[in-house]
CSV table of N, CA and C in Angstrom, one decimal:
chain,number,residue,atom,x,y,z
A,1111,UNK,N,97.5,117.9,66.1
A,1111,UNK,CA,97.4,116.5,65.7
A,1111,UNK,C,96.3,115.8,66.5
A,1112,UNK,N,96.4,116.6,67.7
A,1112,UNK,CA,95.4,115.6,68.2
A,1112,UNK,C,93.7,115.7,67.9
A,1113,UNK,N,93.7,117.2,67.1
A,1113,UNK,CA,92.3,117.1,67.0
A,1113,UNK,C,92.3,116.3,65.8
A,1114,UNK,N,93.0,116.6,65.3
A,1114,UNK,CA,93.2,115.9,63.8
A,1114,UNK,C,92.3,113.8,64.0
A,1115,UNK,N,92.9,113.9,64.5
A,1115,UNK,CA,92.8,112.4,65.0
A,1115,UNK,C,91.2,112.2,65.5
A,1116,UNK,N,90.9,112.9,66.6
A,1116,UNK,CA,89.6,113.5,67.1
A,1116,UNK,C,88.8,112.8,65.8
A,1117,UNK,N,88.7,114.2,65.1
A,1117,UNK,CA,88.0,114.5,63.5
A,1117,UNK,C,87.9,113.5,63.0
A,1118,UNK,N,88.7,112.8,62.8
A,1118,UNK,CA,88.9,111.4,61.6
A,1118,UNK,C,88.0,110.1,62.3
A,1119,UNK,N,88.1,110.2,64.3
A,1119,UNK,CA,87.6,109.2,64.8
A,1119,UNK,C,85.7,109.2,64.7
A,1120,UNK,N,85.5,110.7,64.7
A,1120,UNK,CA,84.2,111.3,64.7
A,1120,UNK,C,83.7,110.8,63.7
A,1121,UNK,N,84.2,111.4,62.6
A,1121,UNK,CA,83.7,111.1,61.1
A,1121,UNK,C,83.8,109.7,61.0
A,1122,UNK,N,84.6,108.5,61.6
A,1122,UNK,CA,83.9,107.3,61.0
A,1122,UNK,C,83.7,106.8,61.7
A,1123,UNK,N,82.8,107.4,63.4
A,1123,UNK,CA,82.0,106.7,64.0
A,1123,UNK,C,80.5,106.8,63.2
A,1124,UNK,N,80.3,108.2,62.6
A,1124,UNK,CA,79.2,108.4,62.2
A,1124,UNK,C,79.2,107.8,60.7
A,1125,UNK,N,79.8,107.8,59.8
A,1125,UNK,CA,79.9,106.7,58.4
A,1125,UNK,C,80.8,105.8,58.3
A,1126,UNK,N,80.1,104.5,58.1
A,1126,UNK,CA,81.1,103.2,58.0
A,1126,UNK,C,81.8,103.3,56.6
A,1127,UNK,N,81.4,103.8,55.9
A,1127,UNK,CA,82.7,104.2,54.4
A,1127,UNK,C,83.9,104.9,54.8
A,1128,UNK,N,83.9,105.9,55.8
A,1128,UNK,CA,84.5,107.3,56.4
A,1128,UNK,C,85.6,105.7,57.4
A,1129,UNK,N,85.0,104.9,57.9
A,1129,UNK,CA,85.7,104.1,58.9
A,1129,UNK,C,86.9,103.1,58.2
A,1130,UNK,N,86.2,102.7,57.1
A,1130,UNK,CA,86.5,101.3,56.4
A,1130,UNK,C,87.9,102.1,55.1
A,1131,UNK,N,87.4,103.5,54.7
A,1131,UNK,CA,88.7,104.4,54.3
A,1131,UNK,C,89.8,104.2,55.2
A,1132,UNK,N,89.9,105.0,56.6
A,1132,UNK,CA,90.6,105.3,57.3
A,1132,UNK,C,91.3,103.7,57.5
A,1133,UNK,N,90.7,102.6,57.6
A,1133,UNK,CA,91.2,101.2,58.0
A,1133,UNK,C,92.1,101.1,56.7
A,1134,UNK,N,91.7,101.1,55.9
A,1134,UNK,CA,92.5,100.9,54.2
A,1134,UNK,C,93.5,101.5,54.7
A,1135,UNK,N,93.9,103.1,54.7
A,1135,UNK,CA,95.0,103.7,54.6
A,1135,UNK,C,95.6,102.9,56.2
A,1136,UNK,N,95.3,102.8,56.8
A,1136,UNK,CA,96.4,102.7,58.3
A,1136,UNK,C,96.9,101.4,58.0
A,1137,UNK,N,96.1,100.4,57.3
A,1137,UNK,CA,96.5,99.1,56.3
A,1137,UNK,C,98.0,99.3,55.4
A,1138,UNK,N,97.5,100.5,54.7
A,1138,UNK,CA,98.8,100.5,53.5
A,1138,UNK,C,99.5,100.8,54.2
A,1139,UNK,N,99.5,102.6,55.2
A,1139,UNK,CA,101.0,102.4,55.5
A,1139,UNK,C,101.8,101.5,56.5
A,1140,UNK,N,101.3,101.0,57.7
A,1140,UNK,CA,101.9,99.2,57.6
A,1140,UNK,C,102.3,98.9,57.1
A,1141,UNK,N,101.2,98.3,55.9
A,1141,UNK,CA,102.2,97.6,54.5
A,1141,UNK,C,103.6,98.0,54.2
A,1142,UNK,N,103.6,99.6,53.9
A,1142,UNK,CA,104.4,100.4,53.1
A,1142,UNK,C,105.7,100.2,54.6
A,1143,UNK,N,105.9,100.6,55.9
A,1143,UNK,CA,106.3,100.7,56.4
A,1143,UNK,C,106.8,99.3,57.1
A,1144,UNK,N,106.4,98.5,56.9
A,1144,UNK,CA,106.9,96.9,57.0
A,1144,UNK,C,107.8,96.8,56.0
A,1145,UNK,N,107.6,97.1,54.7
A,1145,UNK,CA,108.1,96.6,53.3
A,1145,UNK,C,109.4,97.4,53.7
A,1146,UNK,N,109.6,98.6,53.8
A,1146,UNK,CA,110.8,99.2,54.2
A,1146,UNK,C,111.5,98.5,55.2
A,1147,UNK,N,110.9,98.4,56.3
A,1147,UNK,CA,112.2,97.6,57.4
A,1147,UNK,C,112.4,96.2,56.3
A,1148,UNK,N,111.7,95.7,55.7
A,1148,UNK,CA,112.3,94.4,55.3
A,1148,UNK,C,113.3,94.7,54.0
A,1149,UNK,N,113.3,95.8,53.6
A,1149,UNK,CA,114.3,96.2,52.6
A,1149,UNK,C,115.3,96.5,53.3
A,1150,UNK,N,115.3,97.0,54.4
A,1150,UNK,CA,116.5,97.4,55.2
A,1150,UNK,C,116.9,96.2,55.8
A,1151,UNK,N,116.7,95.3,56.0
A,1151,UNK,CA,117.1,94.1,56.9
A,1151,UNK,C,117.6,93.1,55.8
A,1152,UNK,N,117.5,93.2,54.1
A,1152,UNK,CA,117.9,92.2,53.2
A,1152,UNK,C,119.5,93.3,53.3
A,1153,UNK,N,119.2,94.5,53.1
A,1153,UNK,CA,120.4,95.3,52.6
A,1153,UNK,C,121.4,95.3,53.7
A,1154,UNK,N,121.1,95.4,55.0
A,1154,UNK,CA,122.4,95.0,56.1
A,1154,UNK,C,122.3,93.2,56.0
A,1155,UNK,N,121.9,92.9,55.8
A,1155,UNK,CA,122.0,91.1,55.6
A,1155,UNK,C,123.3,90.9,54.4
A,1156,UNK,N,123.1,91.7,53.6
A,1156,UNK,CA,123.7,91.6,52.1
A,1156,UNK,C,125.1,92.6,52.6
A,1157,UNK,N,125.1,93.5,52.9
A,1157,UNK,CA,126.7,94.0,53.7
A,1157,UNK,C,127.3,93.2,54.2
A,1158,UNK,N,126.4,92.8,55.4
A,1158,UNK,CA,127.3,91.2,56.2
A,1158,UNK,C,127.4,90.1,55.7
A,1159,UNK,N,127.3,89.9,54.9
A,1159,UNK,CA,127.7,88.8,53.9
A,1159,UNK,C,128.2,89.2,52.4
A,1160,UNK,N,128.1,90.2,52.3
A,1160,UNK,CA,129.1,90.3,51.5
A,1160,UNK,C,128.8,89.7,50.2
A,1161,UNK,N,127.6,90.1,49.8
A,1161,UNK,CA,126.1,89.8,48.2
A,1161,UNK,C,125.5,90.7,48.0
A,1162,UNK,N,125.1,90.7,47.1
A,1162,UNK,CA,123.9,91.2,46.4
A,1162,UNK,C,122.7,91.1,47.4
A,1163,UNK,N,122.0,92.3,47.4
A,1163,UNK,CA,121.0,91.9,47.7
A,1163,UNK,C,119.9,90.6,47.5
A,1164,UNK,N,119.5,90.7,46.0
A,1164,UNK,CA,119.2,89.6,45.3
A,1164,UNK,C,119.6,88.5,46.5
A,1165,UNK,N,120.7,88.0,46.2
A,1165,UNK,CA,120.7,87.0,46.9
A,1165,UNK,C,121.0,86.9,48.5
A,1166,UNK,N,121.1,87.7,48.7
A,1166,UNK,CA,120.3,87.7,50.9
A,1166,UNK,C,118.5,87.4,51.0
A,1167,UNK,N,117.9,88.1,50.2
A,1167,UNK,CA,116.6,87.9,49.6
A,1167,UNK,C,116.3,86.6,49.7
A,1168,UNK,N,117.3,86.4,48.4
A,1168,UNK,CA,117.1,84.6,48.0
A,1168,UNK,C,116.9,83.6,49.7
A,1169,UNK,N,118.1,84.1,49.9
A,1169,UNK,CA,118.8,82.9,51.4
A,1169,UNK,C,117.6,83.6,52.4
A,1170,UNK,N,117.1,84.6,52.3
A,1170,UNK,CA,116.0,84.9,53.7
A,1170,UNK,C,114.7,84.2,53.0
A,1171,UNK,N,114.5,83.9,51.6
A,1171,UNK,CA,113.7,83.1,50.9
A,1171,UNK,C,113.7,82.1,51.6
A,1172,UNK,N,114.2,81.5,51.0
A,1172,UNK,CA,114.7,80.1,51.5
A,1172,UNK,C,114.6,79.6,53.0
A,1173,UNK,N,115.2,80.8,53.9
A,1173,UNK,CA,114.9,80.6,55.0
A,1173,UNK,C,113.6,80.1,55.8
A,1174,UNK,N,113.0,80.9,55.4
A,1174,UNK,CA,111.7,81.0,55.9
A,1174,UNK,C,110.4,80.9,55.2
A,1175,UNK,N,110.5,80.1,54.2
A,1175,UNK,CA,109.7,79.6,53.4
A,1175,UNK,C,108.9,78.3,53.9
A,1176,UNK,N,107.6,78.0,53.5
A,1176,UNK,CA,107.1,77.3,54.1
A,1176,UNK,C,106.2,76.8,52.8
A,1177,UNK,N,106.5,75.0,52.6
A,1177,UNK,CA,106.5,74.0,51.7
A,1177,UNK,C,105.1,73.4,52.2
A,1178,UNK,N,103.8,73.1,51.4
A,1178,UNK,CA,103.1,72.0,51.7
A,1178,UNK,C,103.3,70.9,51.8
A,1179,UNK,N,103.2,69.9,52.7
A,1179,UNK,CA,103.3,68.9,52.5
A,1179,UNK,C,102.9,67.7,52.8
A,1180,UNK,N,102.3,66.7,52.3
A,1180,UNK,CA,100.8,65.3,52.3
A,1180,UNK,C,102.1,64.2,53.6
A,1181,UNK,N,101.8,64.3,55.0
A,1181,UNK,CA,102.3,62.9,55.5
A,1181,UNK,C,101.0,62.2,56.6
A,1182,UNK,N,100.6,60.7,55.7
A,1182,UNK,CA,100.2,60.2,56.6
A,1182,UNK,C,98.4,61.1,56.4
A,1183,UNK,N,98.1,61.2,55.1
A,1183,UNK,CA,96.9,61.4,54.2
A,1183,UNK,C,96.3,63.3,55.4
A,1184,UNK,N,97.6,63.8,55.8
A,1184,UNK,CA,97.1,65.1,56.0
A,1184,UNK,C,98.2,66.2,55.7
A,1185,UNK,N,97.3,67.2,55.7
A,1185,UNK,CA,98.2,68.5,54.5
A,1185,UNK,C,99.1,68.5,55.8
A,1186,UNK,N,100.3,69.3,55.7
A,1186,UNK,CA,101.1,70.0,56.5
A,1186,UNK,C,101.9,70.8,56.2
A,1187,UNK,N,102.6,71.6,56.6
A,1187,UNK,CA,103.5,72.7,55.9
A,1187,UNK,C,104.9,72.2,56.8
A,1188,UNK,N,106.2,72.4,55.8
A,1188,UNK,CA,107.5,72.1,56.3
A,1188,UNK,C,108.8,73.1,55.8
A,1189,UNK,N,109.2,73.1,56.9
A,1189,UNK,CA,110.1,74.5,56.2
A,1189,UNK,C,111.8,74.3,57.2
A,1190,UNK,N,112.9,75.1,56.9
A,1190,UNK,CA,113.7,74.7,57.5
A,1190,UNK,C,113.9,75.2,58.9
A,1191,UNK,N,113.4,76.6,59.5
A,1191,UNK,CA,112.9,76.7,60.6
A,1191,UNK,C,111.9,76.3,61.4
A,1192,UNK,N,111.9,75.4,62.4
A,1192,UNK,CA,110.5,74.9,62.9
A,1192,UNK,C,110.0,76.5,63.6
A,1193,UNK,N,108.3,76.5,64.0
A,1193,UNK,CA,107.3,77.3,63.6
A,1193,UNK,C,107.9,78.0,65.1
A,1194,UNK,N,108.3,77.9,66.6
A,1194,UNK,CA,108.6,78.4,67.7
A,1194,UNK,C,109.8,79.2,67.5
A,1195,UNK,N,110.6,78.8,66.2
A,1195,UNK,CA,111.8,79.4,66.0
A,1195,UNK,C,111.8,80.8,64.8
A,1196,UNK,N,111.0,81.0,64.3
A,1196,UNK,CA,111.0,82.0,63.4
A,1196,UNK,C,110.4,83.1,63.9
A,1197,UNK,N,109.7,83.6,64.8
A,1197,UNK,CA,109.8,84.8,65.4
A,1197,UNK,C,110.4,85.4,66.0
A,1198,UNK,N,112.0,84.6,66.2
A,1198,UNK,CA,112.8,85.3,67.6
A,1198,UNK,C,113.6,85.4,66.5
A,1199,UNK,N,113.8,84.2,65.5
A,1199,UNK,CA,115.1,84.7,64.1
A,1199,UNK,C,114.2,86.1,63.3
A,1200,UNK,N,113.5,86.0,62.9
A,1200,UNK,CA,113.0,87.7,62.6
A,1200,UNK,C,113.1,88.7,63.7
A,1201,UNK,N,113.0,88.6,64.5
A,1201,UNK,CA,113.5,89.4,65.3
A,1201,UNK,C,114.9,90.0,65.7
A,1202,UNK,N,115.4,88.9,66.0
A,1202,UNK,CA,117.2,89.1,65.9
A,1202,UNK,C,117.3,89.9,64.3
A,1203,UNK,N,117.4,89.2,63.3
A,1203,UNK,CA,117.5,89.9,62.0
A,1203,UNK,C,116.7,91.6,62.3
A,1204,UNK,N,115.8,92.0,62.3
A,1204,UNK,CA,115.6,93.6,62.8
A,1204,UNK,C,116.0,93.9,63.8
A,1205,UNK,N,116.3,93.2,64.8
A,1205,UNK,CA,117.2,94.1,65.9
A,1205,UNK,C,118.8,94.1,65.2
A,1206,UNK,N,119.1,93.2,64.7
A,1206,UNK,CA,120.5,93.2,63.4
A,1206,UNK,C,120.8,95.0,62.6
A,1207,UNK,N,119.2,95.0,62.1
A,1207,UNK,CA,119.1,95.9,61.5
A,1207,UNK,C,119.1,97.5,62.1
A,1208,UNK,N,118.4,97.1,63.6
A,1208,UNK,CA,118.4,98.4,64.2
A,1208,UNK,C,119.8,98.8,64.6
A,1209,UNK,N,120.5,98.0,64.9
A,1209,UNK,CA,121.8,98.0,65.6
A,1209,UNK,C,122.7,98.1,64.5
A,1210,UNK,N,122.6,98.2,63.3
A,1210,UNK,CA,123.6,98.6,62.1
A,1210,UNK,C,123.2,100.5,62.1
A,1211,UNK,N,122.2,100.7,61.8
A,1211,UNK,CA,121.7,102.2,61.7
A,1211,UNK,C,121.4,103.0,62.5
A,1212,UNK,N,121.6,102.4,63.8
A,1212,UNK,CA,122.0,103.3,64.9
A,1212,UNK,C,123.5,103.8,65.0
A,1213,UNK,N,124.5,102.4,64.8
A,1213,UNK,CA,125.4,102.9,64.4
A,1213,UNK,C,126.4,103.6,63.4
A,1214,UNK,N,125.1,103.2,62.1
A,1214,UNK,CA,125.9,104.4,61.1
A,1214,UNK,C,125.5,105.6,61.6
A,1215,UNK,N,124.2,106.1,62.2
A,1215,UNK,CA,124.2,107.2,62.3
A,1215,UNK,C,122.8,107.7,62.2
A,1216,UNK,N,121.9,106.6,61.0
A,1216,UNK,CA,120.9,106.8,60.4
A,1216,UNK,C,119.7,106.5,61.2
A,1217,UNK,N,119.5,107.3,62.3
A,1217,UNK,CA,118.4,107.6,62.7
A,1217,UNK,C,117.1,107.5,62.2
A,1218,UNK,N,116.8,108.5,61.0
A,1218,UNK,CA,115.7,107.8,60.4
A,1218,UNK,C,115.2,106.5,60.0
A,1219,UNK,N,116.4,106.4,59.5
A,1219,UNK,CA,116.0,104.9,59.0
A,1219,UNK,C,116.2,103.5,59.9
A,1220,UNK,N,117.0,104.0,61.0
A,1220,UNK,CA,116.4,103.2,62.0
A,1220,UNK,C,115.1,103.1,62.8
A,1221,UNK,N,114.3,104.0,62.0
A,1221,UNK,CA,113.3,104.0,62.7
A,1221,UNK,C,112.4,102.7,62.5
A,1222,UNK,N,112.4,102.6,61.2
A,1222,UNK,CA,111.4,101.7,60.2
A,1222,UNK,C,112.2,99.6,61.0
A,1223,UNK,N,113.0,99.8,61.6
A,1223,UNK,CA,113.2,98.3,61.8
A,1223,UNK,C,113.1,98.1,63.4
A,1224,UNK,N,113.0,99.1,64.1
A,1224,UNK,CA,112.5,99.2,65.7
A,1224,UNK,C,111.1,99.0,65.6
A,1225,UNK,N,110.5,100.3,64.4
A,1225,UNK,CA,108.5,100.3,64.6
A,1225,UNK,C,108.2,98.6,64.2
A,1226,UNK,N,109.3,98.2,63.4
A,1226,UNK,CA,108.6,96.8,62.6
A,1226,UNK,C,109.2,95.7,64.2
A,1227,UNK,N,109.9,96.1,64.8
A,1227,UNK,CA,110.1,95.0,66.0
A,1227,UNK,C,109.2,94.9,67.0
A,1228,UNK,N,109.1,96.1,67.1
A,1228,UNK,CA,108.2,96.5,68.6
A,1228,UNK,C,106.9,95.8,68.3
A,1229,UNK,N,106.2,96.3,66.8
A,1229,UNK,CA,105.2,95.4,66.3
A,1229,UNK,C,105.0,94.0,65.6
A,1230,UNK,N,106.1,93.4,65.8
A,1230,UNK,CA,106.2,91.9,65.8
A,1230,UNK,C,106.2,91.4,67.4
A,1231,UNK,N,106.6,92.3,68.6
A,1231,UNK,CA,106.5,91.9,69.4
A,1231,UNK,C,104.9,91.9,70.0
A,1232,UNK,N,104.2,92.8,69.5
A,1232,UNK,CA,102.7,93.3,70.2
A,1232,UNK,C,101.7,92.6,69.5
A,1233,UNK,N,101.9,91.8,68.0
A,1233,UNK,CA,101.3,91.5,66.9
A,1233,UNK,C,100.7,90.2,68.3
A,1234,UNK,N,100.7,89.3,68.6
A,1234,UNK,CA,99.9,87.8,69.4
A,1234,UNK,C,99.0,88.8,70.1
A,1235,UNK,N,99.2,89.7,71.1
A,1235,UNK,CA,98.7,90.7,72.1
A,1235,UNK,C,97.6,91.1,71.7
A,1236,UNK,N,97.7,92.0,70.3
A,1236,UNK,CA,96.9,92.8,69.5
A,1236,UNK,C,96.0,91.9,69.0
A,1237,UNK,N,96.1,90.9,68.1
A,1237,UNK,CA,95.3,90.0,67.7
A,1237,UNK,C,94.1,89.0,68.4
A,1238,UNK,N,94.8,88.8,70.1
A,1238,UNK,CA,93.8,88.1,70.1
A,1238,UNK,C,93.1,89.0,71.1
A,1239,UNK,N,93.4,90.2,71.4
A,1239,UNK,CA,92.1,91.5,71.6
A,1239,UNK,C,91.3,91.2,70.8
A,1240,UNK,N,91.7,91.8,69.7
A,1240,UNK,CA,91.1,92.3,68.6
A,1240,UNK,C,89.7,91.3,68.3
A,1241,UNK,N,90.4,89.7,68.1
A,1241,UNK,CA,89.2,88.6,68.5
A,1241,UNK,C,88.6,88.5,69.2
A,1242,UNK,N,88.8,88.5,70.6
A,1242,UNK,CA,88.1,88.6,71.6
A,1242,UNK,C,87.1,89.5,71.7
A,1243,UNK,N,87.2,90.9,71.3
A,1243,UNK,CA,86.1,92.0,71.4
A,1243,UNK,C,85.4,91.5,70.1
A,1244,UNK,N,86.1,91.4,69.3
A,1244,UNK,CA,84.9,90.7,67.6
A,1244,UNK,C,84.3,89.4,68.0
A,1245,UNK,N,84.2,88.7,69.1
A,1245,UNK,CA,83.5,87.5,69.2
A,1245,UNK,C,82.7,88.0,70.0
A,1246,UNK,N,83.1,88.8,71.0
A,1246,UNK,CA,82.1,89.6,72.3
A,1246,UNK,C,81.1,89.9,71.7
A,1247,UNK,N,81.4,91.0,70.5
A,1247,UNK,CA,80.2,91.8,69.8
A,1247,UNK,C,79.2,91.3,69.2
A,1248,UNK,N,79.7,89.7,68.5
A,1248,UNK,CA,78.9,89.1,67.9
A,1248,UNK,C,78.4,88.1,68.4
A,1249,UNK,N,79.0,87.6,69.5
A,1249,UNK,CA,78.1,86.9,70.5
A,1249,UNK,C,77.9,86.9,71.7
A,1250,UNK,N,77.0,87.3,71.9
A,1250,UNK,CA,76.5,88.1,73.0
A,1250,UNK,C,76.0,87.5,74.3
A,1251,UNK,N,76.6,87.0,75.3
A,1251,UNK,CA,75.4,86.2,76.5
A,1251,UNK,C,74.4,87.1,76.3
A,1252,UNK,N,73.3,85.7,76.6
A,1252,UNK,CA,71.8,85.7,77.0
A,1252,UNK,C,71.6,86.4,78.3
A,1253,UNK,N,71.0,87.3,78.6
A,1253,UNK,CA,70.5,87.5,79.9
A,1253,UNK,C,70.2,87.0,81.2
A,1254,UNK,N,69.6,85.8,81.1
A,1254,UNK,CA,69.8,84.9,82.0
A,1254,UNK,C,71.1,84.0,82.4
A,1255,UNK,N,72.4,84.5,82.1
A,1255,UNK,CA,73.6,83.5,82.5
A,1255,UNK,C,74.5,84.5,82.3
A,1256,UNK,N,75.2,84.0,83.5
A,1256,UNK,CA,76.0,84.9,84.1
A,1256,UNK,C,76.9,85.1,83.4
A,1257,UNK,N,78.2,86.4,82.9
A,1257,UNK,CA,79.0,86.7,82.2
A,1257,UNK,C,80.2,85.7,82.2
A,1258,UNK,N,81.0,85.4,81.1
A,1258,UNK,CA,81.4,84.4,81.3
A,1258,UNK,C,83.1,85.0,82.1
A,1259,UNK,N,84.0,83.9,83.0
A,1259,UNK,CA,85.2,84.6,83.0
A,1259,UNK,C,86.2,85.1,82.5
A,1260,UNK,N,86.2,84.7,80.9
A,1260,UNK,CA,87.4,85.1,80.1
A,1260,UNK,C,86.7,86.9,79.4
A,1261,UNK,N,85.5,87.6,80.3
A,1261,UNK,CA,85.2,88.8,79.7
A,1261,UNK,C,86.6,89.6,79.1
A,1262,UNK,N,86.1,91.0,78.4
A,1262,UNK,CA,87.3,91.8,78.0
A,1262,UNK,C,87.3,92.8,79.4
A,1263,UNK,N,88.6,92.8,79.7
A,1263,UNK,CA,89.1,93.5,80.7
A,1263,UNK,C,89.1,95.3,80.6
A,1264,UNK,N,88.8,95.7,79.6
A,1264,UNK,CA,88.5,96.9,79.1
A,1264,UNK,C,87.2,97.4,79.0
A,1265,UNK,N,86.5,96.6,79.1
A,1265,UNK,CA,84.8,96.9,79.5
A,1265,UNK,C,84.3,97.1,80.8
A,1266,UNK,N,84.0,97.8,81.2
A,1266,UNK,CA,83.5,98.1,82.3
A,1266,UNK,C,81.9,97.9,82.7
A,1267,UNK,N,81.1,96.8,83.2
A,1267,UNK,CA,79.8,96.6,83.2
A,1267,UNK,C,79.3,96.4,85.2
A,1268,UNK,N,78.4,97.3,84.8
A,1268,UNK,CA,77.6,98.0,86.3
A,1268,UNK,C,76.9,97.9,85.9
A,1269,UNK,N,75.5,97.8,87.3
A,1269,UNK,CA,74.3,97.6,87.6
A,1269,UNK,C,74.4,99.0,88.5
A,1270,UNK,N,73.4,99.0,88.3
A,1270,UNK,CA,72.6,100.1,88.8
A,1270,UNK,C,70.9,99.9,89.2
A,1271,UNK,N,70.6,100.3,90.6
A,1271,UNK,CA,69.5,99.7,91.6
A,1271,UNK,C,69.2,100.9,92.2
A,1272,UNK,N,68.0,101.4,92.5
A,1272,UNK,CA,67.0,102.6,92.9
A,1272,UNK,C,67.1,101.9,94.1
A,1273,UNK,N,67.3,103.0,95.2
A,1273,UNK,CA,67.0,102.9,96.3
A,1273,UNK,C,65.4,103.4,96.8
A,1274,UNK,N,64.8,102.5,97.3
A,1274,UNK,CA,63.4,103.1,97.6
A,1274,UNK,C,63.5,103.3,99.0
A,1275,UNK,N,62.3,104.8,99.2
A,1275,UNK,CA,62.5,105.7,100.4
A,1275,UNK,C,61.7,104.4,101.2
């Protein structure tokens, strides 16, 4: 596996098509793998209440939906959760989830609502790396002015000086 990984990193250092493929698929299965824990988190929602799926769907719809709305001649969005409160209620709802399929038994399928937590928890982390090295790359201190202090902590930058005999 691991050369496997090796090979794939190789191949799309050297072609940006080979890179921008590999991004696509690691995209879908996310996708595909998010879409699952959220199937699993409507279908234990819909047990414990005692519905249709359909409508746990509906009510997690509703939940967390988010309305445009004009006050005071500027856009804003309004919804029944305020914005500090919906990450820790999706949260609880997949730890809901993990903590049903652990206890049926369904290991596998608890997998898909832990991977989807762990990465709701790392998602702020991840992102504003991610920006920070994409602003680094593209904007670059000048030479003359000293590095700024919010550098990336994963970079490692040395000088190097010739000792004369």
């Amino acid at each position: 596996m691991k050369n496997i990984v090796r090979h794939l990193l190789q191949a799309a250092v050297r072609n940006p098509r080979t890179a921008a493929a590999i991004l696509l698929l690691m995209l879908v299965a996310l996708a595909g793998t998010l879409s699952y824990a959220g199937f699993i988190v409507v279908g234990t929602l819909a047990g414990y209440l005692g519905t249709s799926r359909f409508l746990a769907g509906l009510l997690l719809g509703v939940l967390f939906a988010r309305i445009p709305w004009v006050a005071q001649g500027k856009l804003r969005t309004v919804g029944l959760l305020p914005r500090t409160a919906r990450r820790p209620v999706m949260l609880a709802l997949l730890v809901l989830a993990l903590a049903t399929c652990l206890y049926r038994g369904q290991i596998v399928a608890a997998l898909f609502p832990g991977f989807a937590s762990g990465f709701l928890l790392a998602y702020p982390r991840m992102r504003t790396a991610f920006v920070r090295r994409t602003l680094a790359s593209l904007f670059r201190p000048r030479g003359d002015s000293p590095p700024s202090p919010r550098a990336d902590d994963g970079v490692i930058d040395v000088e190097f000086r010739e000792k004369k005999d």
